[in-house]
Amino acid sequence: MSGKSVIDIFREIKRGYYGSRKNVFDAEHYFFRWYRPVSFYPTAVLIKHGVSANAVTGFGAICLLVAFAMLATGQLMLGALLYLFAYLIDFMDGNIARYAGHPTFFGKMIDGLVDSLTFLLFMALALGNARYGNPVFGASVELFLGVATAFGFLFRAYFYVRLTFILSQVPQGNVGSEGEASAGQGGVGSPAVTAARPLFLRYGKKFYFGLISGMPVLLVLAVLLRAVSVYLAVYFALFVLATLFEVVYGLVRVRRKDA
């Protein structure tokens, strides 16, 4: 438990944020500029009471799974609001770790694993909307959109991890197994990571990051407007159709490296 007041902790978090790279990162993710400042005060309260970053991550995972269960059972608005709350919690664990001055690899790992659960959102939402909501495209099409988008979300993440690894081997002429990779070749900011960035990140960053960072807020809006089917269609286009294009583009680039 910190001896400082909640207000003092809040001010320190705020000062640290505006002087960090996170501020620059959030400038590209439109909705992050709103989420993170909202998370500062609750973070200060948690720090004041000695709550650890990993505990917050675990609580966020529980909220996320409960939100998806609500969506799947037709409680669309409650599920959407809880998903938004869980999304805000995802900022708090990082705030705590940075305030403490010692973020850990373990913390980053479990935070990433919790983030990967997002694929369940699309299946749960499709199921709930098909059975209890307003499925504009019909129940079978809604379910297809949900499952396909979930698969696309996971496959896209795998593809870019793999593409980054392959491109990290090219400068050294090493196309061996993962175990032969040199340490640090695929680190953040390396030429391989930059080369593997999706086309959207280079030619449509604001639109792309807006859709990604806006998933919780746009879901609440979609439920209010009874436009969940449109929401599913938009993210199907983003994570399935656009990913197919990106895969072809990535394979062509790798093929050129062999020429």
mmCIF file of C-alpha atoms in Angstrom:
data_model
loop_
_atom_site.group_PDB
_atom_site.id
_atom_site.type_symbol
_atom_site.label_atom_id
_atom_site.label_comp_id
_atom_site.label_asym_id
_atom_site.label_seq_id
_atom_site.Cartn_x
_atom_site.Cartn_y
_atom_site.Cartn_z
ATOM 1 C CA MET A 1 0.000 0.000 0.000
ATOM 2 C CA SER A 2 1.397 3.377 -1.034
ATOM 3 C CA GLY A 3 1.805 6.151 1.533
ATOM 4 C CA LYS A 4 0.985 8.790 -1.069
ATOM 5 C CA SER A 5 -2.491 10.148 -1.612
ATOM 6 C CA VAL A 6 -4.587 8.959 -4.545
ATOM 7 C CA ILE A 7 -4.386 12.443 -6.086
ATOM 8 C CA ASP A 8 -0.576 12.483 -5.880
ATOM 9 C CA ILE A 9 -0.373 9.036 -7.463
ATOM 10 C CA PHE A 10 -2.803 10.127 -10.177
ATOM 11 C CA ARG A 11 -0.653 13.156 -10.984
ATOM 12 C CA GLU A 12 2.493 11.030 -11.181
ATOM 13 C CA ILE A 13 0.808 8.570 -13.543
ATOM 14 C CA LYS A 14 -0.390 11.434 -15.711
ATOM 15 C CA ARG A 15 3.045 13.104 -15.829
ATOM 16 C CA GLY A 16 4.732 9.814 -16.636
ATOM 17 C CA TYR A 17 2.304 9.106 -19.442
ATOM 18 C CA TYR A 18 2.674 12.438 -21.224
ATOM 19 C CA GLY A 19 6.445 12.085 -21.130
ATOM 20 C CA SER A 20 6.493 8.523 -22.462
ATOM 21 C CA ARG A 21 6.320 6.672 -25.771
ATOM 22 C CA LYS A 22 2.816 5.508 -24.858
ATOM 23 C CA ASN A 23 1.572 9.027 -25.522
ATOM 24 C CA VAL A 24 2.972 8.836 -29.060
ATOM 25 C CA PHE A 25 1.567 5.318 -29.524
ATOM 26 C CA ASP A 26 -1.909 6.384 -28.400
ATOM 27 C CA ALA A 27 -1.901 9.298 -30.828
ATOM 28 C CA GLU A 28 -2.150 6.734 -33.658
ATOM 29 C CA HIS A 29 -4.938 4.766 -31.931
ATOM 30 C CA TYR A 30 -7.801 7.237 -31.906
ATOM 31 C CA PHE A 31 -9.836 5.760 -29.068
ATOM 32 C CA PHE A 32 -6.779 5.025 -26.906
ATOM 33 C CA ARG A 33 -6.468 8.779 -26.397
ATOM 34 C CA TRP A 34 -9.740 8.540 -24.480
ATOM 35 C CA TYR A 35 -9.425 5.143 -22.802
ATOM 36 C CA ARG A 36 -6.054 5.612 -21.152
ATOM 37 C CA PRO A 37 -6.709 8.965 -19.404
ATOM 38 C CA VAL A 38 -9.996 7.519 -18.098
ATOM 39 C CA SER A 39 -7.995 4.634 -16.602
ATOM 40 C CA PHE A 40 -5.598 6.876 -14.643
ATOM 41 C CA TYR A 41 -7.746 7.597 -11.590
ATOM 42 C CA PRO A 42 -8.912 3.987 -11.003
ATOM 43 C CA THR A 43 -5.265 2.973 -11.414
ATOM 44 C CA ALA A 44 -4.249 5.435 -8.700
ATOM 45 C CA VAL A 45 -6.838 3.913 -6.345
ATOM 46 C CA LEU A 46 -5.531 0.402 -7.061
ATOM 47 C CA ILE A 47 -1.922 1.468 -6.458
ATOM 48 C CA LYS A 48 -2.937 3.183 -3.224
ATOM 49 C CA HIS A 49 -4.356 -0.127 -1.972
ATOM 50 C CA GLY A 50 -1.406 -2.226 -3.144
ATOM 51 C CA VAL A 51 -3.130 -4.152 -5.940
ATOM 52 C CA SER A 52 -0.595 -5.748 -8.307
ATOM 53 C CA ALA A 53 -0.598 -5.470 -12.089
ATOM 54 C CA ASN A 54 -0.966 -9.244 -12.512
ATOM 55 C CA ALA A 55 -3.998 -9.295 -10.213
ATOM 56 C CA VAL A 56 -5.624 -6.621 -12.365
ATOM 57 C CA THR A 57 -4.828 -8.649 -15.499
ATOM 58 C CA GLY A 58 -6.499 -11.699 -13.967
ATOM 59 C CA PHE A 59 -9.580 -9.711 -12.981
ATOM 60 C CA GLY A 60 -9.745 -8.270 -16.484
ATOM 61 C CA ALA A 61 -9.666 -11.778 -17.964
ATOM 62 C CA ILE A 62 -12.603 -12.824 -15.780
ATOM 63 C CA CYS A 63 -14.586 -9.726 -16.808
ATOM 64 C CA LEU A 64 -13.810 -10.438 -20.452
ATOM 65 C CA LEU A 65 -15.053 -14.029 -20.277
ATOM 66 C CA VAL A 66 -18.203 -13.010 -18.384
ATOM 67 C CA ALA A 67 -18.856 -10.315 -21.004
ATOM 68 C CA PHE A 68 -18.601 -12.875 -23.787
ATOM 69 C CA ALA A 69 -20.948 -15.228 -21.914
ATOM 70 C CA MET A 70 -23.478 -12.390 -21.621
ATOM 71 C CA LEU A 71 -23.232 -11.635 -25.325
ATOM 72 C CA ALA A 72 -23.695 -15.301 -26.228
ATOM 73 C CA THR A 73 -26.831 -15.556 -24.084
ATOM 74 C CA GLY A 74 -28.467 -12.488 -25.579
ATOM 75 C CA GLN A 75 -27.620 -9.914 -22.898
ATOM 76 C CA LEU A 76 -26.118 -7.748 -25.598
ATOM 77 C CA MET A 77 -26.049 -4.356 -23.877
ATOM 78 C CA LEU A 78 -24.772 -5.666 -20.543
ATOM 79 C CA GLY A 79 -22.182 -7.746 -22.366
ATOM 80 C CA ALA A 80 -21.067 -4.806 -24.496
ATOM 81 C CA LEU A 81 -20.712 -2.535 -21.452
ATOM 82 C CA LEU A 82 -18.779 -5.177 -19.519
ATOM 83 C CA TYR A 83 -16.515 -5.678 -22.541
ATOM 84 C CA LEU A 84 -15.827 -1.936 -22.547
ATOM 85 C CA PHE A 85 -15.062 -2.103 -18.810
ATOM 86 C CA ALA A 86 -12.693 -5.055 -19.334
ATOM 87 C CA TYR A 87 -11.005 -3.108 -22.126
ATOM 88 C CA LEU A 88 -10.372 -0.212 -19.740
ATOM 89 C CA ILE A 89 -8.953 -2.634 -17.161
ATOM 90 C CA ASP A 90 -6.440 -3.707 -19.793
ATOM 91 C CA PHE A 91 -4.900 -0.232 -19.517
ATOM 92 C CA MET A 92 -4.725 -0.301 -15.732
ATOM 93 C CA ASP A 93 -2.332 -3.237 -15.347
ATOM 94 C CA GLY A 94 0.179 -1.547 -17.644
ATOM 95 C CA ASN A 95 -0.231 1.733 -15.766
ATOM 96 C CA ILE A 96 0.555 -0.047 -12.486
ATOM 97 C CA ALA A 97 3.620 -1.809 -13.904
ATOM 98 C CA ARG A 98 5.036 1.397 -15.359
ATOM 99 C CA TYR A 99 4.361 3.319 -12.150
ATOM 100 C CA ALA A 100 6.213 0.648 -10.170
ATOM 101 C CA GLY A 101 9.123 0.985 -12.587
ATOM 102 C CA HIS A 102 9.580 -2.726 -13.212
ATOM 103 C CA PRO A 103 7.265 -4.186 -15.868
ATOM 104 C CA THR A 104 7.976 -7.909 -16.254
ATOM 105 C CA PHE A 105 8.134 -10.271 -19.213
ATOM 106 C CA PHE A 106 5.677 -12.545 -17.394
ATOM 107 C CA GLY A 107 3.240 -9.674 -17.011
ATOM 108 C CA LYS A 108 3.528 -8.780 -20.679
ATOM 109 C CA MET A 109 3.022 -12.426 -21.614
ATOM 110 C CA ILE A 110 -0.173 -12.964 -19.636
ATOM 111 C CA ASP A 111 -1.492 -9.581 -20.744
ATOM 112 C CA GLY A 112 -1.005 -10.651 -24.358
ATOM 113 C CA LEU A 113 -2.700 -13.987 -23.699
ATOM 114 C CA VAL A 114 -5.723 -12.206 -22.247
ATOM 115 C CA ASP A 115 -5.816 -9.887 -25.263
ATOM 116 C CA SER A 116 -5.856 -12.925 -27.556
ATOM 117 C CA LEU A 117 -9.174 -13.990 -26.005
ATOM 118 C CA THR A 118 -10.759 -11.251 -28.110
ATOM 119 C CA PHE A 119 -11.394 -13.827 -30.834
ATOM 120 C CA LEU A 120 -14.210 -15.174 -28.629
ATOM 121 C CA LEU A 121 -16.001 -11.825 -28.924
ATOM 122 C CA PHE A 122 -17.036 -12.440 -32.507
ATOM 123 C CA MET A 123 -18.372 -15.952 -31.928
ATOM 124 C CA ALA A 124 -20.255 -14.942 -28.780
ATOM 125 C CA LEU A 125 -21.709 -11.854 -30.429
ATOM 126 C CA ALA A 126 -22.802 -13.773 -33.524
ATOM 127 C CA LEU A 127 -24.436 -16.472 -31.410
ATOM 128 C CA GLY A 128 -26.263 -13.981 -29.204
ATOM 129 C CA ASN A 129 -27.442 -11.831 -32.087
ATOM 130 C CA ALA A 130 -28.533 -14.840 -34.161
ATOM 131 C CA ARG A 131 -30.622 -16.311 -31.339
ATOM 132 C CA TYR A 132 -31.846 -13.287 -29.410
ATOM 133 C CA GLY A 133 -31.066 -10.163 -31.404
ATOM 134 C CA ASN A 134 -31.798 -8.771 -34.836
ATOM 135 C CA PRO A 135 -29.858 -10.890 -37.378
ATOM 136 C CA VAL A 136 -30.164 -8.843 -40.560
ATOM 137 C CA PHE A 137 -28.337 -11.447 -42.649
ATOM 138 C CA GLY A 138 -30.078 -14.468 -41.145
ATOM 139 C CA ALA A 139 -28.926 -16.704 -38.296
ATOM 140 C CA SER A 140 -26.700 -19.004 -40.368
ATOM 141 C CA VAL A 141 -24.897 -16.110 -42.043
ATOM 142 C CA GLU A 142 -24.429 -14.346 -38.688
ATOM 143 C CA LEU A 143 -22.838 -17.467 -37.211
ATOM 144 C CA PHE A 144 -20.578 -17.813 -40.238
ATOM 145 C CA LEU A 145 -19.458 -14.190 -39.870
ATOM 146 C CA GLY A 146 -18.669 -14.716 -36.187
ATOM 147 C CA VAL A 147 -16.702 -17.947 -36.594
ATOM 148 C CA ALA A 148 -14.851 -16.747 -39.699
ATOM 149 C CA THR A 149 -13.904 -13.452 -38.056
ATOM 150 C CA ALA A 150 -12.657 -15.251 -34.942
ATOM 151 C CA PHE A 151 -10.524 -17.547 -37.097
ATOM 152 C CA GLY A 152 -9.267 -14.592 -39.139
ATOM 153 C CA PHE A 153 -8.314 -12.722 -35.964
ATOM 154 C CA LEU A 154 -6.182 -15.631 -34.730
ATOM 155 C CA PHE A 155 -4.720 -16.535 -38.121
ATOM 156 C CA ARG A 156 -3.717 -12.954 -38.811
ATOM 157 C CA ALA A 157 -1.822 -12.789 -35.510
ATOM 158 C CA TYR A 158 -0.026 -16.063 -36.308
ATOM 159 C CA PHE A 159 0.782 -15.014 -39.869
ATOM 160 C CA TYR A 160 2.520 -11.806 -38.861
ATOM 161 C CA VAL A 161 4.527 -13.508 -36.130
ATOM 162 C CA ARG A 162 5.669 -16.035 -38.731
ATOM 163 C CA LEU A 163 6.301 -13.400 -41.401
ATOM 164 C CA THR A 164 8.368 -11.321 -38.987
ATOM 165 C CA PHE A 165 10.472 -14.376 -38.123
ATOM 166 C CA ILE A 166 11.064 -15.297 -41.778
ATOM 167 C CA LEU A 167 12.058 -11.753 -42.743
ATOM 168 C CA SER A 168 14.382 -11.574 -39.730
ATOM 169 C CA GLN A 169 16.390 -14.434 -41.241
ATOM 170 C CA VAL A 170 16.844 -12.938 -44.691
ATOM 171 C CA PRO A 171 19.675 -10.422 -44.015
ATOM 172 C CA GLN A 172 21.791 -13.189 -42.469
ATOM 173 C CA GLY A 173 20.898 -15.693 -45.182
ATOM 174 C CA ASN A 174 19.630 -18.001 -42.469
ATOM 175 C CA VAL A 175 16.457 -19.841 -43.398
ATOM 176 C CA GLY A 176 16.838 -22.526 -40.752
ATOM 177 C CA SER A 177 14.591 -23.525 -37.896
ATOM 178 C CA GLU A 178 13.338 -21.241 -35.157
ATOM 179 C CA GLY A 179 16.048 -22.585 -32.886
ATOM 180 C CA GLU A 180 18.752 -21.168 -35.154
ATOM 181 C CA ALA A 181 17.521 -17.602 -34.984
ATOM 182 C CA SER A 182 19.949 -15.117 -33.497
ATOM 183 C CA ALA A 183 18.857 -13.367 -30.325
ATOM 184 C CA GLY A 184 17.165 -10.042 -30.904
ATOM 185 C CA GLN A 185 16.743 -10.412 -34.674
ATOM 186 C CA GLY A 186 13.002 -9.985 -34.538
ATOM 187 C CA GLY A 187 12.812 -7.359 -31.829
ATOM 188 C CA VAL A 188 10.420 -4.458 -31.928
ATOM 189 C CA GLY A 189 11.766 -1.766 -34.220
ATOM 190 C CA SER A 190 13.964 -4.194 -36.179
ATOM 191 C CA PRO A 191 13.931 -4.010 -39.997
ATOM 192 C CA ALA A 192 12.093 -7.342 -40.079
ATOM 193 C CA VAL A 193 9.239 -6.065 -37.946
ATOM 194 C CA THR A 194 9.014 -2.874 -39.989
ATOM 195 C CA ALA A 195 8.992 -4.851 -43.233
ATOM 196 C CA ALA A 196 6.271 -7.176 -41.970
ATOM 197 C CA ARG A 197 3.887 -4.410 -41.011
ATOM 198 C CA PRO A 198 0.511 -4.808 -42.727
ATOM 199 C CA LEU A 199 -0.328 -2.542 -45.626
ATOM 200 C CA PHE A 200 -3.073 -0.973 -43.543
ATOM 201 C CA LEU A 201 -0.492 0.186 -41.015
ATOM 202 C CA ARG A 202 1.332 2.091 -43.717
ATOM 203 C CA TYR A 203 -1.411 3.338 -46.004
ATOM 204 C CA GLY A 204 -4.463 3.594 -43.796
ATOM 205 C CA LYS A 205 -3.249 3.804 -40.216
ATOM 206 C CA LYS A 206 -5.922 6.124 -38.885
ATOM 207 C CA PHE A 207 -8.768 4.079 -40.339
ATOM 208 C CA TYR A 208 -7.240 0.743 -39.336
ATOM 209 C CA PHE A 209 -6.275 1.764 -35.791
ATOM 210 C CA GLY A 210 -9.598 3.532 -35.379
ATOM 211 C CA LEU A 211 -11.487 0.297 -36.036
ATOM 212 C CA ILE A 212 -9.187 -1.763 -33.819
ATOM 213 C CA SER A 213 -9.131 0.633 -30.868
ATOM 214 C CA GLY A 214 -12.815 1.417 -31.260
ATOM 215 C CA MET A 215 -14.088 -2.167 -30.968
ATOM 216 C CA PRO A 216 -15.674 -1.758 -27.477
ATOM 217 C CA VAL A 217 -17.223 1.675 -28.053
ATOM 218 C CA LEU A 218 -18.452 0.753 -31.518
ATOM 219 C CA LEU A 219 -20.000 -2.422 -30.101
ATOM 220 C CA VAL A 220 -22.008 -0.442 -27.542
ATOM 221 C CA LEU A 221 -23.120 1.883 -30.334
ATOM 222 C CA ALA A 222 -24.012 -1.070 -32.579
ATOM 223 C CA VAL A 223 -26.169 -2.633 -29.853
ATOM 224 C CA LEU A 224 -27.927 0.687 -29.230
ATOM 225 C CA LEU A 225 -28.669 1.098 -32.939
ATOM 226 C CA ARG A 226 -29.573 -2.580 -33.381
ATOM 227 C CA ALA A 227 -26.767 -2.796 -35.915
ATOM 228 C CA VAL A 228 -24.827 -5.765 -34.533
ATOM 229 C CA SER A 229 -24.991 -7.446 -37.947
ATOM 230 C CA VAL A 230 -23.253 -4.446 -39.496
ATOM 231 C CA TYR A 231 -20.618 -4.577 -36.733
ATOM 232 C CA LEU A 232 -19.925 -8.238 -37.506
ATOM 233 C CA ALA A 233 -19.728 -7.520 -41.233
ATOM 234 C CA VAL A 234 -17.238 -4.685 -40.740
ATOM 235 C CA TYR A 235 -14.875 -6.780 -38.622
ATOM 236 C CA PHE A 236 -15.314 -9.742 -40.967
ATOM 237 C CA ALA A 237 -14.029 -7.467 -43.730
ATOM 238 C CA LEU A 238 -11.152 -6.311 -41.525
ATOM 239 C CA PHE A 239 -10.001 -9.654 -40.115
ATOM 240 C CA VAL A 240 -10.917 -12.027 -42.954
ATOM 241 C CA LEU A 241 -11.096 -10.326 -46.335
ATOM 242 C CA ALA A 242 -8.310 -7.845 -45.620
ATOM 243 C CA THR A 243 -6.198 -10.583 -44.006
ATOM 244 C CA LEU A 244 -6.444 -12.735 -47.145
ATOM 245 C CA PHE A 245 -5.113 -9.819 -49.153
ATOM 246 C CA GLU A 246 -2.343 -9.272 -46.615
ATOM 247 C CA VAL A 247 -1.344 -12.951 -46.726
ATOM 248 C CA VAL A 248 -0.990 -12.864 -50.510
ATOM 249 C CA TYR A 249 1.010 -9.647 -50.244
ATOM 250 C CA GLY A 250 3.271 -11.136 -47.557
ATOM 251 C CA LEU A 251 3.886 -14.342 -49.500
ATOM 252 C CA VAL A 252 4.799 -12.377 -52.617
ATOM 253 C CA ARG A 253 7.312 -10.343 -50.610
ATOM 254 C CA VAL A 254 8.879 -13.465 -49.124
ATOM 255 C CA ARG A 255 9.010 -15.088 -52.566
ATOM 256 C CA ARG A 256 10.905 -12.084 -53.906
ATOM 257 C CA LYS A 257 13.527 -12.608 -51.202
ATOM 258 C CA ASP A 258 14.286 -16.006 -52.758
ATOM 259 C CA ALA A 259 14.763 -14.538 -56.225
#
